[in-house]
mmCIF file of C-alpha atoms in Angstrom:
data_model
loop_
_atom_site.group_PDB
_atom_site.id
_atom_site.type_symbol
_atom_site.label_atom_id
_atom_site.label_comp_id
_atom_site.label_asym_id
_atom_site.label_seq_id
_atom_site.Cartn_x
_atom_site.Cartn_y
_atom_site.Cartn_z
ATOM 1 C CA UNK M 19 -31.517 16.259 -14.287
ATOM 2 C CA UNK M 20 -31.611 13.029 -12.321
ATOM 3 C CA UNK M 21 -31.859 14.189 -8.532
ATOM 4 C CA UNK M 22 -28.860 10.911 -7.390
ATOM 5 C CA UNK M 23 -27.195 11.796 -4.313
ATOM 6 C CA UNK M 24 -23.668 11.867 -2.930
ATOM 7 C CA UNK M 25 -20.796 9.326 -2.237
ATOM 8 C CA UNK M 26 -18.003 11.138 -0.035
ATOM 9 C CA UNK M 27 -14.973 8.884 0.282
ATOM 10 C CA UNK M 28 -14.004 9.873 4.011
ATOM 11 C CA UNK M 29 -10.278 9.931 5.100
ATOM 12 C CA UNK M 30 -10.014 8.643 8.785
ATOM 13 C CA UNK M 31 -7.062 9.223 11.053
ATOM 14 C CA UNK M 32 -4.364 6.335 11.104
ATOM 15 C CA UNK M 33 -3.526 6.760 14.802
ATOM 16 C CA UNK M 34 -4.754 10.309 16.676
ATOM 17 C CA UNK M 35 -8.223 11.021 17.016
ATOM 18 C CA UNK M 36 -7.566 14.565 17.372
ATOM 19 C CA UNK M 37 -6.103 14.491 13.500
ATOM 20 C CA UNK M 38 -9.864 14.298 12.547
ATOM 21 C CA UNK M 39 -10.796 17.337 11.119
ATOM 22 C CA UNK M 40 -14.214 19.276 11.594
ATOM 23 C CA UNK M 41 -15.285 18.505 8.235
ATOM 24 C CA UNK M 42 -14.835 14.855 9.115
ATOM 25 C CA UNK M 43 -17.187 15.478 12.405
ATOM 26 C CA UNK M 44 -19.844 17.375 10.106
ATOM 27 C CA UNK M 45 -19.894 14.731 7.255
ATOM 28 C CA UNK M 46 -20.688 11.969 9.616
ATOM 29 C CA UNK M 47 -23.373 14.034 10.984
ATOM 30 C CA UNK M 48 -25.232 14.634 7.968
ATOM 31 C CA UNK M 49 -24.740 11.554 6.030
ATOM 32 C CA UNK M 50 -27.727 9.074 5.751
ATOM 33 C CA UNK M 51 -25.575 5.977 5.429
ATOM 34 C CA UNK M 52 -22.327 5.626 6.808
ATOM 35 C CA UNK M 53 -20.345 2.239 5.278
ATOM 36 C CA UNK M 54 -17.593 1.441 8.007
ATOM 37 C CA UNK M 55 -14.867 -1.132 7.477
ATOM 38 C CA UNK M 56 -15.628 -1.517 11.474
ATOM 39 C CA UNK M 57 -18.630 -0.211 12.649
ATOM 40 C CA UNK M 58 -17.219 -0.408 16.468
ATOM 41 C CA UNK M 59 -14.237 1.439 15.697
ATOM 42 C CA UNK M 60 -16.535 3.965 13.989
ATOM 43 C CA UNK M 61 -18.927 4.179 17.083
ATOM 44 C CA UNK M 62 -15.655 4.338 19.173
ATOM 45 C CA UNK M 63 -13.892 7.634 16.401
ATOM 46 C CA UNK M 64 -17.702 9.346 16.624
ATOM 47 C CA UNK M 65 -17.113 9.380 20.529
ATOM 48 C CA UNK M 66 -13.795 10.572 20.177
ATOM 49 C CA UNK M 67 -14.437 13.517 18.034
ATOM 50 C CA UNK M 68 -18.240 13.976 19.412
ATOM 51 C CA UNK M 69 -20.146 13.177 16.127
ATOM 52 C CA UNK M 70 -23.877 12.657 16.452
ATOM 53 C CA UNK M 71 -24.422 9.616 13.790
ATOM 54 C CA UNK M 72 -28.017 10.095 12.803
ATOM 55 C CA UNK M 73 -27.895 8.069 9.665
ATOM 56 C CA UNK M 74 -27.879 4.278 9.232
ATOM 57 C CA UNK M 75 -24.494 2.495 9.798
ATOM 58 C CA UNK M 76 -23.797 -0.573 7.968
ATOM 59 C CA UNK M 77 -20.213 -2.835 7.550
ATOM 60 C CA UNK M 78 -18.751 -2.819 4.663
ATOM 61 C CA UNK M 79 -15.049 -4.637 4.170
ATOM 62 C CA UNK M 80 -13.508 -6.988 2.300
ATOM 63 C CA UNK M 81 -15.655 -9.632 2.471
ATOM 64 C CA UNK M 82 -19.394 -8.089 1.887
ATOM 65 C CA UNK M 83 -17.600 -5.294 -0.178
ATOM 66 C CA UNK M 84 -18.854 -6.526 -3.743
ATOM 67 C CA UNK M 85 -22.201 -7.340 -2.319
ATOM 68 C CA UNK M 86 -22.399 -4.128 -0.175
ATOM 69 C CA UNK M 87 -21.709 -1.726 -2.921
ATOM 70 C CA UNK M 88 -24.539 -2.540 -5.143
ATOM 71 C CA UNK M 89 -26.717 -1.857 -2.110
ATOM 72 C CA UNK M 90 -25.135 1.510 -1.578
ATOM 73 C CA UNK M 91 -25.362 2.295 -5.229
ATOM 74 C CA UNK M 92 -29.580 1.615 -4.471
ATOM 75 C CA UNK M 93 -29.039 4.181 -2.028
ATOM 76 C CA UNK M 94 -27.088 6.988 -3.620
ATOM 77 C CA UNK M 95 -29.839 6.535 -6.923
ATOM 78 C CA UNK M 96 -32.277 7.421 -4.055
ATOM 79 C CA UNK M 97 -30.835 10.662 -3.755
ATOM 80 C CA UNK M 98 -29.210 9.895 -0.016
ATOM 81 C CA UNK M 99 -25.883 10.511 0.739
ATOM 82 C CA UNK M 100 -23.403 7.789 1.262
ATOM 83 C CA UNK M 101 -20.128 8.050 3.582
ATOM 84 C CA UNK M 102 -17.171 5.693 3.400
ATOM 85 C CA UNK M 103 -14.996 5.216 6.354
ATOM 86 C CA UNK M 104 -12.300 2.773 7.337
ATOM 87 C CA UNK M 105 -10.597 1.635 10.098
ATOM 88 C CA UNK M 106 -7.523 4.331 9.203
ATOM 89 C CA UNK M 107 -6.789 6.752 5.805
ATOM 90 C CA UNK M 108 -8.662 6.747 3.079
ATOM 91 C CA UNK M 109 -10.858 4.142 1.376
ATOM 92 C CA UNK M 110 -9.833 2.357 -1.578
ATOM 93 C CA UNK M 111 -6.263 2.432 -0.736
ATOM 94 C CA UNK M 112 -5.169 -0.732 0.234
ATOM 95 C CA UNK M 113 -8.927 -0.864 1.525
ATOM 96 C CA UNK M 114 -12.640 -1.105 0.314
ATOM 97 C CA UNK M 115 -14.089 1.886 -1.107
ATOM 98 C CA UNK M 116 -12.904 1.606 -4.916
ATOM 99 C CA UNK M 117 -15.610 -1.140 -6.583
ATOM 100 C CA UNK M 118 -17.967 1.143 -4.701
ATOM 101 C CA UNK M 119 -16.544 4.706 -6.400
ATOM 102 C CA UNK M 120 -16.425 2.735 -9.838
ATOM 103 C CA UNK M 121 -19.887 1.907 -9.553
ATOM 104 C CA UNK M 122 -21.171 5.380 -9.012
ATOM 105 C CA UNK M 123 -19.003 6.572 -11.465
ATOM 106 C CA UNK M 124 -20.663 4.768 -13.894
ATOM 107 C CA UNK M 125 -23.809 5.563 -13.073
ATOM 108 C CA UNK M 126 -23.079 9.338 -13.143
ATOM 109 C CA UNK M 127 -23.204 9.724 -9.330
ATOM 110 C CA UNK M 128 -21.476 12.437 -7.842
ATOM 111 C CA UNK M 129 -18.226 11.236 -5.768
ATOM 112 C CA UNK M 130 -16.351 13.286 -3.475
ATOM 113 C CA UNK M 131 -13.458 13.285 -1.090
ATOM 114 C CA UNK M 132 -13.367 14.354 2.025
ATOM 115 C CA UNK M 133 -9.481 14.735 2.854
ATOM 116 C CA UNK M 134 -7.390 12.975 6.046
ATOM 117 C CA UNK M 135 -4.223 11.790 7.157
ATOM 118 C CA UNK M 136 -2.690 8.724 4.956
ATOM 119 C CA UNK M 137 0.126 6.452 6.120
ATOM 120 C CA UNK M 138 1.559 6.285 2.541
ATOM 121 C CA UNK M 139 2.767 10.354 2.241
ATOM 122 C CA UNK M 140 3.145 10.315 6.391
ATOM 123 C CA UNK M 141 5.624 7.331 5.999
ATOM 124 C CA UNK M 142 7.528 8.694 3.166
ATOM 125 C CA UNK M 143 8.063 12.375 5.050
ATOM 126 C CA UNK M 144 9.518 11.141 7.831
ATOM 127 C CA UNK M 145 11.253 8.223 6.167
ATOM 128 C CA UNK M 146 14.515 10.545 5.009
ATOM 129 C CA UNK M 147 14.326 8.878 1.842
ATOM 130 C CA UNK M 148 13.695 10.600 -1.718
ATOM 131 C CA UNK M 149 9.759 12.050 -1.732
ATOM 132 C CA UNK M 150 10.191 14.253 -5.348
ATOM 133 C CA UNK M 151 8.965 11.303 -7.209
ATOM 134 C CA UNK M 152 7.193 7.422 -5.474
ATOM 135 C CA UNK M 153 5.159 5.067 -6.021
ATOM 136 C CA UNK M 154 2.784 2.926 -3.459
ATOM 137 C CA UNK M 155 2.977 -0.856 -4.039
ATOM 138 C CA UNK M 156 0.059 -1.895 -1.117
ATOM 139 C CA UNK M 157 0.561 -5.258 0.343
ATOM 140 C CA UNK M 158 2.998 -7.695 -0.681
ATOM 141 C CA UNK M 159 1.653 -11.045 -2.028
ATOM 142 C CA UNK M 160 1.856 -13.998 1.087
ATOM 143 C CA UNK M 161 3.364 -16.467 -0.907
ATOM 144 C CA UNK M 162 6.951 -16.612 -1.288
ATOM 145 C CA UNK M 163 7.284 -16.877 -5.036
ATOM 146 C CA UNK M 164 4.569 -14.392 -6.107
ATOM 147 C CA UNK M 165 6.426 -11.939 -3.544
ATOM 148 C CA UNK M 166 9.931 -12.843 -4.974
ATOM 149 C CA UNK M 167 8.338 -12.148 -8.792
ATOM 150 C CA UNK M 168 6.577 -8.703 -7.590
ATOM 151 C CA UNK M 169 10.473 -7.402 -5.946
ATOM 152 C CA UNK M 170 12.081 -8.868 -8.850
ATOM 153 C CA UNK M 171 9.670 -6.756 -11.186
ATOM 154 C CA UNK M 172 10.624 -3.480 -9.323
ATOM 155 C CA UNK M 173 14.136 -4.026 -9.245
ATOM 156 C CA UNK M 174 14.933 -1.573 -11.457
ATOM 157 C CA UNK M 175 12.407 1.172 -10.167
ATOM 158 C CA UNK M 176 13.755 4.651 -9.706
ATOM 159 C CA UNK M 177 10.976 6.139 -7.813
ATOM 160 C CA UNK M 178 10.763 5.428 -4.416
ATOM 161 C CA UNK M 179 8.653 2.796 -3.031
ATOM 162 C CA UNK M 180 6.017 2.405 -0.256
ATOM 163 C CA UNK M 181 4.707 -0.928 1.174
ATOM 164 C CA UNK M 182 2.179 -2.119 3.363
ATOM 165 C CA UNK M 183 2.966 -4.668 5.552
ATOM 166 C CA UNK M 184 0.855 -6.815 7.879
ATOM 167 C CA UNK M 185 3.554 -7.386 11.360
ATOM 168 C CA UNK M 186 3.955 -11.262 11.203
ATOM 169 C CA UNK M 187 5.354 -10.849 7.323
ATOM 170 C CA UNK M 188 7.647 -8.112 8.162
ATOM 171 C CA UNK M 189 10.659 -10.141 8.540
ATOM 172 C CA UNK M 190 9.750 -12.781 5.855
ATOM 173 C CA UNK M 191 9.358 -9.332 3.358
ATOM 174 C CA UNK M 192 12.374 -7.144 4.018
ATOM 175 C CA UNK M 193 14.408 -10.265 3.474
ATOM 176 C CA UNK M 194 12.912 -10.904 0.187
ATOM 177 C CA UNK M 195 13.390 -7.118 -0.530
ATOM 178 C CA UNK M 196 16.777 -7.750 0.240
ATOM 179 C CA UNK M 197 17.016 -10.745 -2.469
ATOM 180 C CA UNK M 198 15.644 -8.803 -4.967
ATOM 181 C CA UNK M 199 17.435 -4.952 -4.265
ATOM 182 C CA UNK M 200 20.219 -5.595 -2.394
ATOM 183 C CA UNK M 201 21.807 -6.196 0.902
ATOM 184 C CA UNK M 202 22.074 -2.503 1.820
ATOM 185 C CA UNK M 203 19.440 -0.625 -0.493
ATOM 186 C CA UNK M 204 17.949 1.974 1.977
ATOM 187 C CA UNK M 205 14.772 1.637 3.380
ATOM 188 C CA UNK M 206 12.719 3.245 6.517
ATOM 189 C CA UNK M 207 10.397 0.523 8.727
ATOM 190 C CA UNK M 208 7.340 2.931 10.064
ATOM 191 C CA UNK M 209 5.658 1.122 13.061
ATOM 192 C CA UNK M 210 2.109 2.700 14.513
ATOM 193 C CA UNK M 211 2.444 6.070 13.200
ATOM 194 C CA UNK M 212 1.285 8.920 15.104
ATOM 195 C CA UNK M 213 -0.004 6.491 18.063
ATOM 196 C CA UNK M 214 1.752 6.276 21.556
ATOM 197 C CA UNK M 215 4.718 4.082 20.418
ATOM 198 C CA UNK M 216 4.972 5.352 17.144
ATOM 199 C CA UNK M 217 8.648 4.139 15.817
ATOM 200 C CA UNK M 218 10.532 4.345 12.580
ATOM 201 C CA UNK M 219 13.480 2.075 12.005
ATOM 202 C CA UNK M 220 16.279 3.315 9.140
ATOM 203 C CA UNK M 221 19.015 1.243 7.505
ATOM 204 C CA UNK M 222 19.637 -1.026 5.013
ATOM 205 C CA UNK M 223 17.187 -3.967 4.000
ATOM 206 C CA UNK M 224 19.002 -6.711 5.499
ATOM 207 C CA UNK M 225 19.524 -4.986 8.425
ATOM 208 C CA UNK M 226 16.018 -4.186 9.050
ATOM 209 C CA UNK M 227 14.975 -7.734 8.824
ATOM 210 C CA UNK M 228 17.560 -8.970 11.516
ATOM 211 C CA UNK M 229 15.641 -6.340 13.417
ATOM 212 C CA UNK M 230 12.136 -7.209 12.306
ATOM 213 C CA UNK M 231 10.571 -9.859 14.699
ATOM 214 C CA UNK M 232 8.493 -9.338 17.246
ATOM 215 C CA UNK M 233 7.421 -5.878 15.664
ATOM 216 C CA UNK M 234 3.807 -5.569 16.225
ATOM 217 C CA UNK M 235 1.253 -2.923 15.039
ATOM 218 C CA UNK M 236 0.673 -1.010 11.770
ATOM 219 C CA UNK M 237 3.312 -1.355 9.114
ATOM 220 C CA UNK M 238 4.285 0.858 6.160
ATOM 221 C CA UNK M 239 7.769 0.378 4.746
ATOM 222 C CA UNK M 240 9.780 2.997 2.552
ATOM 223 C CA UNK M 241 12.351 1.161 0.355
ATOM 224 C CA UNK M 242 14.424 3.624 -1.806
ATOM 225 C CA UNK M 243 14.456 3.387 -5.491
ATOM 226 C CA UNK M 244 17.372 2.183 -7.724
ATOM 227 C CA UNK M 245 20.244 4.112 -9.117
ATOM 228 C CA UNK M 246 20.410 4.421 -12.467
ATOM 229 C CA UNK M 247 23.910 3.176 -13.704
ATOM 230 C CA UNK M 248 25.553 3.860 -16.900
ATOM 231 C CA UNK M 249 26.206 -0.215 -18.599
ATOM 232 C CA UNK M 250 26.140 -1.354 -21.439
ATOM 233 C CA UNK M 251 24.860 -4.745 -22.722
ATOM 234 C CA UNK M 252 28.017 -6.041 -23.267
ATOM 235 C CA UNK M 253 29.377 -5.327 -19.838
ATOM 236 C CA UNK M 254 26.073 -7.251 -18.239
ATOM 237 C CA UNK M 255 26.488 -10.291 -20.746
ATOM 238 C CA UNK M 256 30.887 -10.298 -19.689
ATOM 239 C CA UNK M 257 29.853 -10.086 -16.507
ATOM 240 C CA UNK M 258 27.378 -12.672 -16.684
ATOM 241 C CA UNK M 259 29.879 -14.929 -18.524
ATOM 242 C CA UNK M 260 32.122 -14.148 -15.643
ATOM 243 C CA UNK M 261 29.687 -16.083 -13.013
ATOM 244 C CA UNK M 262 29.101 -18.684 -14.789
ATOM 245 C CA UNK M 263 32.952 -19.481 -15.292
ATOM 246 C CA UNK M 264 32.868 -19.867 -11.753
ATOM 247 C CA UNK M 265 30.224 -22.693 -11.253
ATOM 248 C CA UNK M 266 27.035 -20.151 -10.984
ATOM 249 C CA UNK M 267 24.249 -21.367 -12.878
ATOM 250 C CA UNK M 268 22.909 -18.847 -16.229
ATOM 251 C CA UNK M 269 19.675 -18.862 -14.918
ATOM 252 C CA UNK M 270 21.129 -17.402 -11.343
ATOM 253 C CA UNK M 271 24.096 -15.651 -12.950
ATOM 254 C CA UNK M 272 21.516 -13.284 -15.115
ATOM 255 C CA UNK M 273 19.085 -13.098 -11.924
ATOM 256 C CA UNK M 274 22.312 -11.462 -9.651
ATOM 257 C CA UNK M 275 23.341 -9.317 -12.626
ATOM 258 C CA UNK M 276 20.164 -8.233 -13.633
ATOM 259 C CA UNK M 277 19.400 -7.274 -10.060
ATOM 260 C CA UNK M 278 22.979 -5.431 -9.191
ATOM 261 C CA UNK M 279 22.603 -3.461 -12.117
ATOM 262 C CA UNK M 280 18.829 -2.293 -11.405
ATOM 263 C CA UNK M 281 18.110 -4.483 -15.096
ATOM 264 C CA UNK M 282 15.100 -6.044 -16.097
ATOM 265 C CA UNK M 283 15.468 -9.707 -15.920
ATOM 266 C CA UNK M 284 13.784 -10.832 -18.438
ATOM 267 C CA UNK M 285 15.290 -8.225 -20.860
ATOM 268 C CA UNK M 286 18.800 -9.486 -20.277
ATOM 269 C CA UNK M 287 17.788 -12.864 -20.438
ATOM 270 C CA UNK M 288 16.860 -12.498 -23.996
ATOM 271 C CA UNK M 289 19.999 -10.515 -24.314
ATOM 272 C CA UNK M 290 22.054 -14.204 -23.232
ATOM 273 C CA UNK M 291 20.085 -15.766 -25.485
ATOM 274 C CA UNK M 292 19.977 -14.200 -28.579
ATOM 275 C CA UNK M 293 23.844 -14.136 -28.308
ATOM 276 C CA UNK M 294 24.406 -17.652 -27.216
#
């Protein structure tokens, strides 16, 4: 049996040193490489929770990631062990760590996980929304018309929905959440959880966004799901009728009726069309 060695994905606390757990303190004792998103924030976390690092430390984020990972694949066919750590939760969410776990999957390397706290399932407890059944969405595109095509795509998702959101896009997204849910669809803003000014803001899209600027820190947005509603095509192509009769255009008649009635878009469009 090829002797390969170990890749441990480790889970890092989002705000609270103290939300390390001893496992976490071991691991980065005993690993012989340790990839950090930020090596100074790891040096900083090892002080913290008084970790001896022994092994080598290298950086390993978004830019060096694809280059990075085949040189820690070198390593874990060695036979040494290989620890992942970011700046907060757990790699390869929303962060590097997965092109490096699909490498070593392939090869037949061993890949663990070494469980920590996550801003996606901390969010969504304390949000007061739904939490039987979500889904995580990561970051938002930056351009306005790939974001408004992503919302407009999950208009007519049940489960709820969790967001990452860098501070400076906060207001532009919740606004274009608005556009494409609704006004008032329910939705939690978490700001810097579990840090000293942790804050979660509740209401309804639109009002979140008059609220939004100048937030600063770590985002994570909850944004309930839709509610299914009992229509049938004909009612969505009368009602569609009914906006255009007064002036709206088809094209933003079947957009507002598509997203009211938690509807794919595209599926009532051919609906308009194939009766036209």
């Amino acid at each position: 049996m090829t002797d390969y060695g170990t890749l441990v994905l480790a889970g890092a606390p989002i705000g609270q040193p103290g939300d390390a757990s001893p496992r976490l303190r071991a691991a980065l004792e005993s690993a012989d490489v340790i990839a950090a998103e930020d090596t100074r924030r790891l040096r900083r976390l090892a002080t913290d929770i008084e970790a001896e690092i022994a092994g080598r430390v290298v950086s390993y984020y978004d830019q060096n990631e694809a280059a990075r990972a085949k040189e820690l694949l070198g390593c874990l066919l060695e036979g040494q062990k290989v620890l992942v750590i970011t700046d907060a939760g757990m790699p390869g969410v929303s962060d590097p760590g997965y092109r490096l776990t699909r490498l070593a999957v392939d090869a037949g390397v061993r890949v663990t996980a070494l469980a920590g706290p996550s801003a996606v399932t901390t969010a969504l407890a304390i949000s007061g929304l739904p939490s039987d059944r979500f889904c995580f969405e990561g970051f938002l595109p930056r351009k306005a018309g790939d974001r408004a095509r992503r919302l407009e795509r999950l208009a007519a998702e049940e489960r709820t929905m969790v967001f990452f959101e860098a501070p400076h896009r906060l207001e532009a997204s919740l606004l274009a959440m608005a556009g494409a849910f609704g006004d008032d669809r329910a939705a939690a803003v978490c700001r810097e959880l579990t840090k000293t000014y942790e804050e979660v803001r509740r209401g309804g899209l639109a009002e979140l966004a008059a609220w939004a600027p100048g937030a600063k820190g770590e985002i994570t947005i909850v944004v309930a799901g839709a509610v299914p509603r009992e229509v049938s095509v004909d009612d969505l192509l009368g009602e569609v009728a009914r906006l255009e009769a007064t002036g709206v255009t088809r094209k933003q008649a079947i957009s507002d009726v598509a997203r009211d009635a938690g509807v794919s878009k595209r599926d009532l469009y051919n609906a308009v069309h194939s009766g036209a």
